[in-house]
Each structure stands twice: as structure tokens, then as C-alpha cells.
Coordinates of C-alpha atoms in Angstrom, one line a residue:
Chain A
M1 CA 51.1 -54.6 -59.1
S2 CA 49.6 -52.8 -62.0
G3 CA 46.8 -54.7 -63.7
G4 CA 43.6 -54.5 -61.7
T5 CA 45.4 -52.7 -58.9
S6 CA 42.5 -50.5 -58.0
R7 CA 40.1 -53.4 -57.4
A8 CA 42.8 -55.5 -55.7
S9 CA 43.8 -52.7 -53.3
L10 CA 40.1 -51.9 -52.7
V11 CA 39.6 -55.5 -51.6
T12 CA 42.6 -55.4 -49.3
R13 CA 41.4 -52.3 -47.8
I14 CA 38.0 -53.7 -47.0
L15 CA 38.9 -57.2 -45.9
P16 CA 41.2 -57.9 -43.0
P17 CA 44.8 -57.7 -44.3
V18 CA 46.2 -60.7 -42.6
P19 CA 45.9 -63.2 -45.5
F20 CA 47.2 -60.5 -47.9
G21 CA 50.2 -59.4 -45.9
S22 CA 53.6 -61.0 -46.3
R23 CA 54.8 -63.6 -43.9
R24 CA 57.6 -61.3 -42.9
A25 CA 55.3 -59.5 -40.6
I26 CA 56.3 -62.1 -38.1
H27 CA 59.8 -60.5 -37.7
P28 CA 58.8 -57.2 -36.1
F29 CA 56.7 -59.4 -33.8
E30 CA 59.7 -61.6 -33.1
R31 CA 61.8 -58.5 -32.4
S32 CA 59.3 -57.4 -29.7
L33 CA 59.3 -60.9 -28.2
Y34 CA 63.1 -60.8 -27.9
L35 CA 63.1 -57.3 -26.6
Y36 CA 60.6 -58.1 -23.9
R37 CA 62.4 -61.3 -22.9
R38 CA 65.0 -59.0 -21.5
T39 CA 62.5 -56.5 -20.0
W40 CA 59.7 -58.9 -19.1
L41 CA 59.0 -57.0 -16.0
V42 CA 57.7 -54.1 -18.1
L43 CA 55.4 -56.5 -19.8
A44 CA 54.2 -58.1 -16.6
S45 CA 53.6 -54.8 -15.0
G46 CA 50.9 -54.0 -17.5
F47 CA 48.8 -56.7 -15.9
F48 CA 48.6 -54.7 -12.6
E49 CA 47.0 -51.6 -14.0
P50 CA 43.5 -53.0 -14.8
L51 CA 43.8 -54.9 -11.5
F52 CA 44.4 -51.7 -9.6
Y53 CA 41.4 -50.2 -11.4
L54 CA 39.3 -53.2 -10.5
L55 CA 40.2 -52.9 -6.8
A56 CA 39.7 -49.2 -6.7
V57 CA 36.6 -48.7 -8.8
G58 CA 35.0 -52.1 -8.2
F59 CA 35.6 -52.4 -4.5
G60 CA 36.6 -48.9 -3.3
I61 CA 33.9 -46.9 -5.1
G62 CA 31.7 -50.0 -5.2
A63 CA 31.5 -50.0 -1.4
L64 CA 30.1 -46.4 -1.6
V65 CA 27.8 -47.2 -4.5
G66 CA 26.4 -50.6 -3.5
S67 CA 24.2 -52.0 -6.3
V68 CA 23.2 -50.6 -9.6
P69 CA 20.6 -51.6 -12.1
G70 CA 22.1 -54.1 -14.5
P71 CA 21.4 -54.6 -18.2
N72 CA 18.0 -56.2 -17.6
G73 CA 17.0 -54.0 -14.7
E74 CA 17.8 -56.2 -11.8
A75 CA 20.2 -54.9 -9.2
V76 CA 23.8 -56.0 -9.6
P77 CA 26.7 -55.4 -7.2
Y78 CA 28.7 -52.6 -8.6
Q79 CA 32.0 -54.5 -8.9
L80 CA 30.2 -57.2 -10.9
F81 CA 28.8 -54.5 -13.2
V82 CA 32.0 -52.7 -13.7
A83 CA 34.6 -55.6 -14.1
P84 CA 33.8 -56.5 -17.7
A85 CA 33.8 -52.8 -18.7
L86 CA 37.2 -52.4 -17.1
L87 CA 38.4 -55.4 -19.1
A88 CA 37.2 -53.8 -22.3
S89 CA 38.6 -50.4 -21.6
S90 CA 42.0 -51.8 -20.5
A91 CA 42.1 -53.7 -23.8
M92 CA 41.6 -50.4 -25.5
N93 CA 44.1 -48.5 -23.4
G94 CA 46.7 -51.2 -23.8
A95 CA 46.4 -51.2 -27.5
I96 CA 46.4 -47.5 -27.8
F97 CA 49.5 -47.1 -25.6
E98 CA 51.4 -49.7 -27.5
V99 CA 50.8 -48.2 -31.0
T100 CA 51.0 -44.6 -30.0
F101 CA 53.7 -43.9 -27.5
N102 CA 55.8 -47.0 -28.3
V103 CA 55.4 -46.8 -32.1
Y104 CA 56.1 -43.1 -32.1
G105 CA 59.2 -43.6 -30.0
K106 CA 60.5 -46.3 -32.4
L107 CA 59.5 -44.4 -35.5
R108 CA 60.8 -41.0 -34.6
W109 CA 63.5 -41.4 -32.1
E110 CA 64.9 -44.9 -31.9
K111 CA 64.8 -45.3 -35.7
V112 CA 63.8 -48.9 -35.3
Y113 CA 61.7 -48.9 -38.5
D114 CA 64.4 -47.2 -40.5
A115 CA 66.6 -50.2 -39.6
M116 CA 63.8 -52.6 -40.5
L117 CA 63.3 -51.1 -43.8
A118 CA 66.9 -51.6 -44.6
T119 CA 66.1 -55.3 -44.6
P120 CA 63.6 -57.1 -46.9
L121 CA 60.8 -56.0 -44.6
G122 CA 58.1 -53.8 -46.2
V123 CA 56.1 -51.1 -44.5
G124 CA 53.0 -53.3 -44.4
D125 CA 55.0 -56.0 -42.6
I126 CA 56.0 -53.6 -40.0
A127 CA 52.5 -52.2 -39.4
L128 CA 51.1 -55.7 -39.3
G129 CA 53.8 -57.0 -37.0
E130 CA 53.4 -54.1 -34.6
I131 CA 49.7 -54.5 -34.4
A132 CA 50.0 -58.2 -33.9
W133 CA 52.4 -57.5 -31.0
A134 CA 50.0 -55.0 -29.5
L135 CA 47.2 -57.6 -29.7
F136 CA 49.4 -60.4 -28.3
R137 CA 50.2 -58.1 -25.4
G138 CA 46.6 -57.3 -25.0
L139 CA 45.7 -61.0 -25.0
L140 CA 48.1 -61.7 -22.2
Y141 CA 46.5 -59.0 -20.1
A142 CA 42.9 -60.0 -21.0
I143 CA 43.7 -63.6 -19.9
G144 CA 45.2 -62.3 -16.7
F145 CA 42.2 -60.0 -15.9
V146 CA 39.7 -62.8 -16.6
L147 CA 41.6 -65.0 -14.2
V148 CA 41.4 -62.4 -11.5
M149 CA 37.6 -62.1 -12.2
L150 CA 37.5 -65.8 -11.8
V151 CA 39.3 -65.8 -8.5
L152 CA 37.2 -63.0 -7.2
G153 CA 34.0 -64.6 -8.4
L154 CA 33.1 -61.6 -10.6
F155 CA 31.0 -63.5 -13.1
R156 CA 27.6 -65.0 -13.4
S157 CA 27.8 -67.1 -16.5
P158 CA 30.6 -69.2 -18.1
F159 CA 30.1 -67.0 -21.2
F160 CA 32.3 -64.5 -19.5
L161 CA 35.3 -66.3 -21.1
L162 CA 34.1 -65.0 -24.4
A163 CA 35.0 -61.5 -23.0
I164 CA 38.6 -62.4 -24.0
P165 CA 38.0 -62.5 -27.8
A166 CA 35.7 -59.5 -27.4
A167 CA 38.5 -57.6 -25.8
M168 CA 40.8 -58.7 -28.6
L169 CA 38.4 -57.2 -31.1
I170 CA 38.5 -53.9 -29.3
G171 CA 42.2 -54.0 -29.1
F172 CA 42.5 -54.7 -32.8
A173 CA 40.2 -51.8 -33.7
F174 CA 42.1 -49.3 -31.5
A175 CA 45.5 -50.6 -32.4
A176 CA 44.9 -50.1 -36.1
V177 CA 43.3 -46.7 -35.8
G178 CA 45.8 -45.6 -33.2
M179 CA 48.7 -46.5 -35.4
A180 CA 47.2 -44.5 -38.2
A181 CA 46.9 -41.6 -35.9
T182 CA 50.5 -41.9 -34.7
T183 CA 51.7 -41.3 -38.3
F184 CA 50.2 -37.8 -38.1
V185 CA 51.9 -37.0 -34.8
R186 CA 54.4 -34.2 -35.0
S187 CA 55.7 -34.1 -31.4
W188 CA 54.9 -35.5 -28.0
Q189 CA 52.5 -32.6 -27.5
D190 CA 50.3 -34.0 -30.2
F191 CA 49.5 -37.0 -28.0
D192 CA 47.2 -34.6 -26.3
L193 CA 45.0 -34.8 -29.4
I194 CA 44.9 -38.6 -29.2
Q195 CA 44.0 -38.3 -25.6
L196 CA 41.3 -36.0 -26.6
V197 CA 39.6 -38.8 -28.6
I198 CA 40.3 -41.5 -26.0
L199 CA 39.3 -39.6 -23.0
P200 CA 35.6 -39.6 -23.6
L201 CA 35.7 -43.4 -24.3
V202 CA 37.7 -44.5 -21.2
P203 CA 36.1 -45.9 -18.2
L204 CA 33.8 -42.9 -18.0
L205 CA 30.7 -42.7 -20.2
G206 CA 29.9 -46.3 -21.1
D207 CA 31.9 -48.1 -18.5
V208 CA 31.3 -47.0 -15.0
L209 CA 27.7 -46.0 -15.4
P210 CA 24.5 -47.9 -16.0
D211 CA 22.9 -47.3 -19.4
Q212 CA 20.3 -44.8 -18.5
H213 CA 23.0 -42.3 -17.7
V214 CA 24.8 -42.8 -21.0
P215 CA 23.8 -40.6 -23.9
A216 CA 25.5 -42.7 -26.5
R217 CA 27.0 -46.1 -26.1
A218 CA 30.8 -46.0 -25.8
P219 CA 32.5 -48.4 -28.3
G220 CA 34.5 -49.8 -25.4
R221 CA 31.4 -51.6 -24.1
H222 CA 30.0 -52.9 -27.3
P223 CA 32.7 -54.0 -29.6
A224 CA 30.4 -55.5 -32.2
D225 CA 28.6 -52.3 -33.0
A226 CA 31.6 -50.0 -32.8
P227 CA 32.2 -48.3 -36.1
V228 CA 35.8 -48.2 -35.0
S229 CA 36.3 -51.9 -35.6
R230 CA 35.2 -51.6 -39.2
R231 CA 37.7 -48.9 -39.8
G232 CA 40.5 -50.9 -38.4
P233 CA 41.7 -52.9 -41.4
H234 CA 41.3 -49.9 -43.6
S235 CA 43.7 -48.0 -41.4
V236 CA 46.2 -50.8 -41.6
A237 CA 46.2 -50.6 -45.3
R238 CA 46.7 -46.9 -45.1
V239 CA 49.6 -46.9 -42.7
G240 CA 51.2 -49.8 -44.5
G241 CA 50.6 -48.5 -47.9
D242 CA 52.2 -50.3 -50.8
R243 CA 55.7 -49.4 -51.6
T244 CA 55.0 -49.4 -55.3
E245 CA 52.5 -46.7 -54.8
P246 CA 53.8 -43.1 -54.8
P247 CA 54.1 -42.3 -51.1
G248 CA 51.6 -39.8 -49.8
P249 CA 53.1 -36.9 -48.0
R250 CA 52.2 -38.3 -44.6
R251 CA 52.6 -41.9 -45.3
V252 CA 55.1 -43.1 -42.7
P253 CA 57.4 -44.9 -42.5
G254 CA 59.3 -45.4 -45.7
G255 CA 57.6 -42.4 -47.2
D256 CA 58.9 -39.1 -48.3
G257 CA 62.4 -38.9 -46.8
R258 CA 62.9 -35.3 -47.6
R259 CA 59.9 -34.1 -45.9
R260 CA 60.6 -36.2 -42.8
A261 CA 64.1 -34.9 -42.7
V262 CA 62.8 -31.4 -42.8
R263 CA 60.4 -32.1 -40.0
R264 CA 63.0 -33.8 -37.9
L265 CA 65.3 -30.8 -38.3
A266 CA 62.5 -28.4 -37.5
A267 CA 61.7 -30.3 -34.3
T268 CA 65.3 -30.3 -32.9
Chain B
M1 CA 81.4 -21.2 -12.3
T2 CA 82.3 -24.8 -12.7
T3 CA 85.1 -26.8 -14.3
A4 CA 83.3 -26.9 -17.6
V5 CA 84.2 -23.3 -18.3
G6 CA 86.5 -23.1 -21.3
S7 CA 86.6 -26.8 -21.8
P8 CA 86.6 -27.4 -25.6
Q9 CA 83.5 -29.7 -25.5
T10 CA 81.2 -27.3 -23.9
R11 CA 82.5 -23.9 -25.0
G12 CA 83.9 -24.3 -28.5
V13 CA 87.6 -24.0 -29.2
D14 CA 87.6 -20.4 -30.1
G15 CA 86.2 -18.9 -26.9
P16 CA 82.8 -17.9 -25.9
R17 CA 80.6 -18.1 -29.0
G18 CA 76.9 -17.8 -29.6
V19 CA 76.5 -15.5 -26.7
G20 CA 74.2 -13.1 -28.6
D21 CA 70.6 -14.0 -27.6
L22 CA 71.4 -17.1 -25.8
G23 CA 72.4 -15.5 -22.5
R24 CA 75.4 -13.6 -21.5
P25 CA 78.1 -14.7 -19.1
G26 CA 77.2 -11.7 -16.9
D27 CA 73.5 -12.5 -16.7
S28 CA 72.1 -13.1 -13.2
T29 CA 71.0 -16.6 -12.2
L30 CA 67.4 -15.5 -12.5
A31 CA 68.0 -14.2 -16.1
R32 CA 69.6 -17.5 -17.0
I33 CA 66.8 -19.5 -15.6
G34 CA 64.5 -17.3 -17.6
R35 CA 66.3 -18.3 -20.8
A36 CA 65.7 -22.0 -20.1
Y37 CA 62.1 -21.2 -19.2
E38 CA 61.6 -19.2 -22.3
H39 CA 62.6 -22.1 -24.4
Q40 CA 59.8 -24.3 -23.0
F41 CA 57.3 -21.4 -23.3
L42 CA 58.1 -20.8 -27.0
L43 CA 57.6 -24.5 -27.6
Y44 CA 54.3 -24.6 -25.8
K45 CA 53.1 -21.6 -27.8
R46 CA 53.1 -23.8 -30.8
T47 CA 51.2 -26.7 -29.3
W48 CA 49.1 -25.3 -26.5
R49 CA 45.7 -26.0 -28.1
G50 CA 45.5 -29.7 -27.7
S51 CA 46.7 -29.8 -24.1
L52 CA 44.7 -26.8 -23.0
F53 CA 41.5 -28.3 -24.4
N54 CA 42.2 -31.6 -22.8
S55 CA 42.7 -29.8 -19.5
F56 CA 39.1 -28.6 -19.9
L57 CA 37.6 -31.8 -21.2
S58 CA 39.1 -34.1 -18.6
P59 CA 37.5 -32.5 -15.5
V60 CA 34.2 -32.0 -17.4
L61 CA 34.0 -35.7 -18.2
F62 CA 35.3 -37.0 -14.9
L63 CA 33.0 -34.7 -12.9
L64 CA 30.0 -35.5 -15.2
A65 CA 30.5 -39.3 -15.2
M66 CA 31.8 -40.0 -11.7
G67 CA 30.8 -36.9 -9.8
V68 CA 27.2 -36.5 -11.1
G69 CA 26.4 -39.9 -12.6
L70 CA 28.0 -42.3 -10.1
G71 CA 27.6 -39.7 -7.4
S72 CA 23.8 -40.1 -7.6
Y73 CA 24.2 -43.7 -6.7
V74 CA 26.6 -43.0 -3.9
D75 CA 24.4 -40.3 -2.4
K76 CA 21.3 -42.5 -2.7
G77 CA 23.2 -45.0 -0.5
G78 CA 23.4 -42.5 2.3
G79 CA 26.9 -41.2 1.9
G80 CA 27.7 -41.8 5.5
A81 CA 31.3 -42.8 4.8
L82 CA 31.9 -39.3 3.3
G83 CA 30.7 -37.4 6.4
G84 CA 27.5 -36.2 4.7
V85 CA 29.3 -34.5 1.9
P86 CA 27.8 -35.1 -1.6
Y87 CA 30.1 -37.4 -3.6
L88 CA 30.7 -34.7 -6.3
A89 CA 32.0 -32.2 -3.7
F90 CA 34.1 -35.0 -2.2
L91 CA 35.5 -36.1 -5.5
A92 CA 36.2 -32.9 -7.3
P93 CA 39.0 -31.3 -5.1
G94 CA 40.7 -34.7 -4.8
L95 CA 40.6 -35.2 -8.5
L96 CA 42.0 -31.7 -8.9
A97 CA 45.1 -32.6 -7.0
A98 CA 45.3 -36.1 -8.6
T99 CA 45.0 -34.7 -12.2
V100 CA 47.7 -32.2 -11.6
M101 CA 49.9 -35.0 -10.2
Q102 CA 49.4 -37.0 -13.4
T103 CA 50.3 -34.1 -15.6
A104 CA 53.3 -33.3 -13.5
A105 CA 54.5 -36.9 -13.5
F106 CA 54.2 -37.1 -17.3
E107 CA 56.0 -33.8 -17.8
A108 CA 58.8 -35.0 -15.6
T109 CA 59.4 -38.3 -17.4
F110 CA 59.4 -38.4 -21.2
P111 CA 60.2 -34.7 -21.9
I112 CA 63.1 -34.7 -19.5
M113 CA 64.7 -37.9 -20.7
A114 CA 64.1 -36.7 -24.3
G115 CA 65.9 -33.4 -23.5
F116 CA 69.0 -35.4 -22.6
V117 CA 68.8 -38.3 -25.0
W118 CA 66.7 -37.7 -28.0
I119 CA 66.4 -33.9 -28.6
K120 CA 69.5 -33.1 -26.5
R121 CA 68.1 -29.6 -25.8
Y122 CA 69.8 -29.5 -22.4
H123 CA 73.1 -30.2 -24.0
A124 CA 72.4 -27.4 -26.5
M125 CA 71.6 -25.1 -23.6
H126 CA 74.7 -26.1 -21.8
A127 CA 76.7 -25.1 -24.7
T128 CA 75.7 -21.5 -23.9
P129 CA 76.5 -19.7 -20.6
L130 CA 73.6 -21.6 -18.9
E131 CA 74.7 -23.7 -16.0
P132 CA 73.1 -27.1 -15.3
R133 CA 71.2 -25.7 -12.3
D134 CA 69.8 -22.9 -14.5
I135 CA 68.6 -25.5 -16.9
A136 CA 67.0 -27.6 -14.2
L137 CA 65.3 -24.7 -12.5
G138 CA 64.1 -23.3 -15.8
Q139 CA 62.6 -26.6 -16.7
L140 CA 61.0 -27.1 -13.3
A141 CA 59.6 -23.5 -13.3
W142 CA 58.0 -24.3 -16.6
T143 CA 56.6 -27.6 -15.3
A144 CA 55.1 -25.6 -12.4
T145 CA 53.5 -23.1 -14.8
R146 CA 52.1 -25.9 -16.9
I147 CA 50.5 -27.8 -14.0
T148 CA 49.2 -24.6 -12.4
L149 CA 47.4 -24.0 -15.7
V150 CA 45.9 -27.5 -15.5
G151 CA 44.9 -26.9 -11.9
A152 CA 43.3 -23.5 -12.5
I153 CA 41.3 -24.8 -15.4
F154 CA 40.1 -27.8 -13.2
A155 CA 39.1 -25.4 -10.4
L156 CA 37.2 -23.3 -12.9
V157 CA 35.3 -26.2 -14.2
M158 CA 34.4 -27.2 -10.7
V159 CA 32.4 -24.0 -10.2
P160 CA 29.5 -24.5 -12.6
F161 CA 29.3 -28.1 -11.3
G162 CA 28.5 -26.7 -7.9
A163 CA 31.5 -28.7 -6.5
V164 CA 32.9 -25.7 -4.8
H165 CA 31.8 -24.9 -1.3
S166 CA 34.2 -22.1 -0.3
P167 CA 36.1 -19.3 -2.0
L168 CA 39.2 -20.9 -0.5
V169 CA 39.2 -23.1 -3.5
I170 CA 41.5 -20.5 -5.1
L171 CA 44.1 -21.7 -2.7
A172 CA 43.5 -25.3 -3.8
I173 CA 45.2 -24.4 -7.1
P174 CA 48.6 -23.7 -5.5
A175 CA 48.1 -26.6 -3.2
A176 CA 47.6 -28.8 -6.3
T177 CA 50.7 -27.3 -7.9
L178 CA 52.7 -28.1 -4.9
T179 CA 51.4 -31.6 -5.0
G180 CA 52.4 -31.9 -8.6
L181 CA 55.9 -30.6 -7.9
A182 CA 56.2 -33.0 -5.0
F183 CA 56.1 -35.7 -7.8
A184 CA 57.7 -33.8 -10.7
T185 CA 60.9 -32.9 -8.9
P186 CA 62.0 -36.4 -7.7
I187 CA 60.7 -38.0 -10.9
A188 CA 62.6 -35.5 -13.1
A189 CA 65.7 -36.2 -11.1
Y190 CA 65.3 -39.9 -11.9
A191 CA 64.4 -39.2 -15.5
A192 CA 67.6 -37.3 -15.9
T193 CA 69.5 -40.5 -15.2
Q194 CA 67.7 -42.6 -17.8
N195 CA 68.6 -43.4 -21.4
T196 CA 65.4 -45.1 -22.4
M197 CA 61.8 -44.9 -21.6
N198 CA 61.4 -48.4 -20.4
R199 CA 61.6 -47.8 -16.7
F200 CA 59.0 -45.0 -16.8
N201 CA 56.4 -47.7 -17.1
Y202 CA 57.2 -48.8 -13.6
I203 CA 56.7 -45.3 -12.3
F204 CA 53.3 -45.0 -13.8
R205 CA 52.1 -48.5 -13.2
F206 CA 53.4 -48.9 -9.7
G207 CA 53.6 -45.3 -8.6
I208 CA 51.2 -42.9 -10.2
T209 CA 48.3 -45.1 -11.1
P210 CA 47.9 -46.8 -7.7
L211 CA 48.3 -43.4 -6.0
F212 CA 45.8 -41.9 -8.3
L213 CA 43.3 -44.6 -7.4
F214 CA 44.0 -45.2 -3.7
S215 CA 45.1 -41.9 -2.2
G216 CA 41.6 -40.9 -1.1
T217 CA 40.7 -39.3 -4.4
F218 CA 37.8 -41.6 -5.2
F219 CA 37.0 -43.0 -1.8
P220 CA 38.3 -42.3 1.8
V221 CA 41.6 -44.0 2.6
E222 CA 39.9 -45.3 5.8
Q223 CA 38.2 -47.8 3.4
L224 CA 41.6 -49.4 2.6
P225 CA 42.8 -52.4 4.4
G226 CA 44.5 -51.4 7.7
F227 CA 48.0 -52.2 6.6
L228 CA 47.8 -50.0 3.5
Q229 CA 46.7 -46.9 5.3
P230 CA 50.1 -45.9 6.7
I231 CA 51.5 -46.2 3.2
A232 CA 48.9 -43.7 2.0
W233 CA 50.0 -41.3 4.8
V234 CA 53.6 -41.0 3.6
T235 CA 52.7 -40.4 0.0
P236 CA 52.4 -36.8 -1.2
L237 CA 49.2 -37.3 -3.1
Y238 CA 47.3 -38.2 0.1
H239 CA 48.3 -34.9 1.6
G240 CA 47.6 -33.0 -1.5
V241 CA 44.2 -34.4 -1.9
A242 CA 43.4 -33.8 1.8
L243 CA 44.6 -30.2 1.6
S244 CA 42.8 -29.5 -1.6
R245 CA 39.6 -31.0 -0.2
E246 CA 39.7 -29.1 3.0
L247 CA 40.2 -25.9 1.0
A248 CA 37.4 -26.5 -1.5
L249 CA 35.0 -27.6 1.3
G250 CA 36.0 -24.7 3.5
T251 CA 36.7 -27.1 6.4
I252 CA 40.3 -26.2 6.7
G253 CA 39.7 -23.9 9.7
G254 CA 38.5 -26.8 11.7
E255 CA 41.8 -28.6 11.7
P256 CA 44.6 -26.1 11.1
L257 CA 47.2 -28.5 12.5
A258 CA 46.4 -31.2 9.9
A259 CA 46.6 -28.6 7.1
I260 CA 50.1 -27.6 8.4
V261 CA 51.2 -31.3 8.3
H262 CA 49.9 -31.7 4.8
L263 CA 51.7 -28.6 3.7
G264 CA 54.9 -29.7 5.4
V265 CA 55.0 -33.1 3.8
L266 CA 54.4 -31.6 0.4
L267 CA 57.2 -29.0 0.9
L268 CA 59.5 -31.8 2.1
F269 CA 59.0 -33.7 -1.1
V270 CA 59.4 -30.6 -3.2
V271 CA 62.6 -29.5 -1.6
G272 CA 64.1 -33.0 -1.5
G273 CA 63.2 -33.5 -5.1
L274 CA 64.6 -30.1 -6.1
V275 CA 68.0 -30.9 -4.6
A276 CA 68.0 -34.3 -6.3
C277 CA 67.1 -32.7 -9.6
L278 CA 70.0 -30.2 -9.3
V279 CA 72.4 -32.9 -8.6
A280 CA 71.1 -35.1 -11.4
F281 CA 71.3 -32.4 -14.0
D282 CA 74.7 -31.4 -12.8
R283 CA 76.0 -35.0 -13.1
R284 CA 74.4 -35.6 -16.4
L285 CA 75.7 -32.4 -18.1
L286 CA 79.1 -32.2 -16.5
K287 CA 80.2 -35.8 -16.8

């Protein structure tokens, strides 16, 4: 990749990377699938978290709150108001968790990616495969959550089914950015910094309160206007990098082995 | 001393080595625990900024959004279910205990398992004159310090919000620490038996998160379906939240017996967890 590289790489950084990635990205995804076939309970348990939140916030706190003004001013029962927001924030949380804690564990401790790089897989394949897995996992949970909303009657229009793709969009944005952030993590303590960014977004500011209380809209509620979703693909390109490019000092995995070794030694 | 003394794996073939600054065989138990504690302290000294700032931000955001924002709707609705207490004052002390619990649970899962499996810091410590119980107690003492810090910051943030109704709130900090330890000790004992992080998901999904949500933090447990209420009564968080709330609202004098029960349940969990922890560290390091 030499002639016209700058333009080509610019394009791949702006456009979604899926058509440009190699088909091998399916293999990290496949690995996760095999892995969770054995520990499917872990996977299934993720479904309960948003459900617990729905029951506690929607019905528990909802019983104290009663009705709140909805988007067009009419009073809406609190659980009806908060359910879609919980769907959105759980999509975000799920994606973030998968690409931060899990990816960091695989990268730094379990050396899964080192093993993968010993095969024909490239760095970009791994990044793409992992993000795809995070999204797939998110999709399962989003479907589950929407089914619960359906059973509990927490919807007013059939359009609420479109909340699933909306949640996917949120998940994608945060998975990509979260993975980029993970490459900068030095130790478990640094996850505090990631939490620092996530915390203000999670069910608090945009989600549990009607708009007039919210100074700025949280991306969690409005996937379409979130700047985060535009940054997503770019971050993939950055984490993935291209192996023919000189690896940046922090480009992980497959980057500068010496520096990583030094860090690893420093941490232990 | 235990059977490990002098065994080649743990002591090195040519006698006691590396005794310099790592602790001396003659050190008292307290001094040895101090060594293990110091290790955590030195680590934290390098990374305290992020976690400390989060400890501030989290209560500010929660109290702002849920206490003040959502609270205005709750209070408009009459607030009869809360006994006439403003929602902010109801929520804040409960959230204090619940936040400390979450931090404690986290500190007792990944870092403990990592210490045995990934970083192997406990094995390294055990190669010095430290005994497993010194290592366990040093670690838990650090966890206690860490969560006390979180609780103290939370209590401090409550003051400008006007969520504090009694100077007894000072005592809510140790109450929250006790609540945190009631979780940290048994969970750390469990984490010491694990080789991967997979099962921790269960602890958080089916233990910590439901307790956080349903232990009377955000709404009274009396609102739960009847069959769930006895379950709440036997969990430490329910007692921690109740104790912390009675202290912050200054209503503890009205029901001294209830407070003693809360304290007793928490202590029971801490002591039980501590024993389990000592056994688990012992087994893991001496096997």
C-alpha cells in the first residue's frame, strides 16, 4: 500500500471500515462464539442487568414519581418515559464493558491477541472482530429488552421496534471509541478514567430526567446527533492501524514490542 | 510458622534471602501486615487521581440527577411513602452505603484474582517472610482504607447538597465502610479461589447490581413484593443503608434496637468473610 496511500487511508478513516476490512475479521468473532458456547450463562446473565434497572427505576422509583412531562409536554407514566432510555444506556454500557474490561484482559493478561497475531490475522481484523462481537452481544440484549417492554406494555407506537437499530448505533459508537481508549490503559486503575467519561452519560443526565432538567442532551438518548457515532469508524482505523505503517508508540496490539515489554515489566 | 518454612519453592534453596526491606522473620504480625498494606499504598500513590476524582464526581452526579432532579417530582407527588423526608435526604445516605459497597465489591474481585493469577503479587509476597494471613489482612486493610476514602468524599459532597440532617453523618462513614467490608471479605475469599474473571460477572449481575437497586437505596423496601422483603432483610446492604440513613437523618436515637441489629448483621458478615478470606489465602498460597 504505497501509491495514493494517504488518500486511501483517509477514505477508510472516514467511511465505515467494514467493506475495507479483511474477511478474516470473522475469526475473532467466531472465537468469542465458541468461548461463550461454553459459558453461555455469562452471556445470558447480561440480559438481567437492564431488566433489574427497569424494575427498580421504572417501577420502584416510578411509583414515587408518578408521571412526568413527556417529549411533547403531555404527562407520561415514569416507567414508560424511562424504559427506552434504559435500553439506550444499557446498549452503551454493554458495549463499553465488552471493549474495555474484556479487551484489556485479553490484550494484557490472557495474551489472546498475541496468539491471534501469530496467525494470518491482522490487527484490523482483531479490532473489527471484537467490535462485531460486542455489537452482536448488544443486539441480543436489545432484543431481549424490547421483548420485556412488549410484555410489560411499555410502548405507545410500533415504531419502538426501531429502538433496536438505534441501540446498535449507540453500541457501535461506544464500542469503537471504548476500544481506542482501552489501548491507552496502563493498569486496572486507569479504568477509573474511562468511568469518568461514562459516568456523566449513564442513566443520569439525559435518561432518567425530562428534558427541562437536562443542560445538554446526553448522547445516550439521541444516537443520531451524537458526535461520538461519527468518531466511531475513525477510532477503529486508529486501533487497527495498518501493519505496513510504522507502528505508533501506543498502537496496540502488534505495535512496538519493546515498549510493551518494558511496560509489562514495570507493572509487575 | 507453617510447613512452608524452608521449603525450596517458597524460601529459595540457600536459606532466607531477600529479607532486607521485605520484612524480617522477627517482625511482629502487625509489622508484616503493614508490609502488605504498604505495597497497595505505593501502587495507589501512582494512580490515585482518577479514582479520587471519580469518587467526587459520582455522588455529585447522582445527587444532582436523582436527588435534586428526580427528587423534585417525587416530592411534588407528596412523598408520603418516605415518611415526609425529602427524596434527596432519603436517597443520599443510602447511596453512600451502596456506592461504598460497589467499590468494595470491585476491589475484592479483579485485583484479588489478578494478585494470584496475573500479577502474582501474593506469591511474590509469600516468597518473603510474610504469611498468607499477613497478606490477606494487609490487602483487606487496604480495601478498608480505600472504601473509607470513597465514603468520606461522598459524605462531604452530601453537605453542600443539604442532604445532611445531623452531625451523626460522620458515623455514617464507618457504617458505610463496614457495609463495604461485609461484601469485600466474602467476595475476596471467593476471588482467591478463581483463575479467570468469568464468574465475577455473576457476582455483579446477580448480587451487587440487584442489591444496589433493591436494598432500599432508591425506594423503601416496603414497596417490593412481599416475598422479596425477607430476602432484603438478610442482605448486608439493606442494613448498611438503613444504618447510614438513620445516622444522616439523625433518627437513630428513636430506634436504638434496630440500629444494634443493623450493626450486628454487618459485623457478622465481616467476621465470617474475614475467616473465609484467611482460609482461602492460606489454601491458595500453601497448596
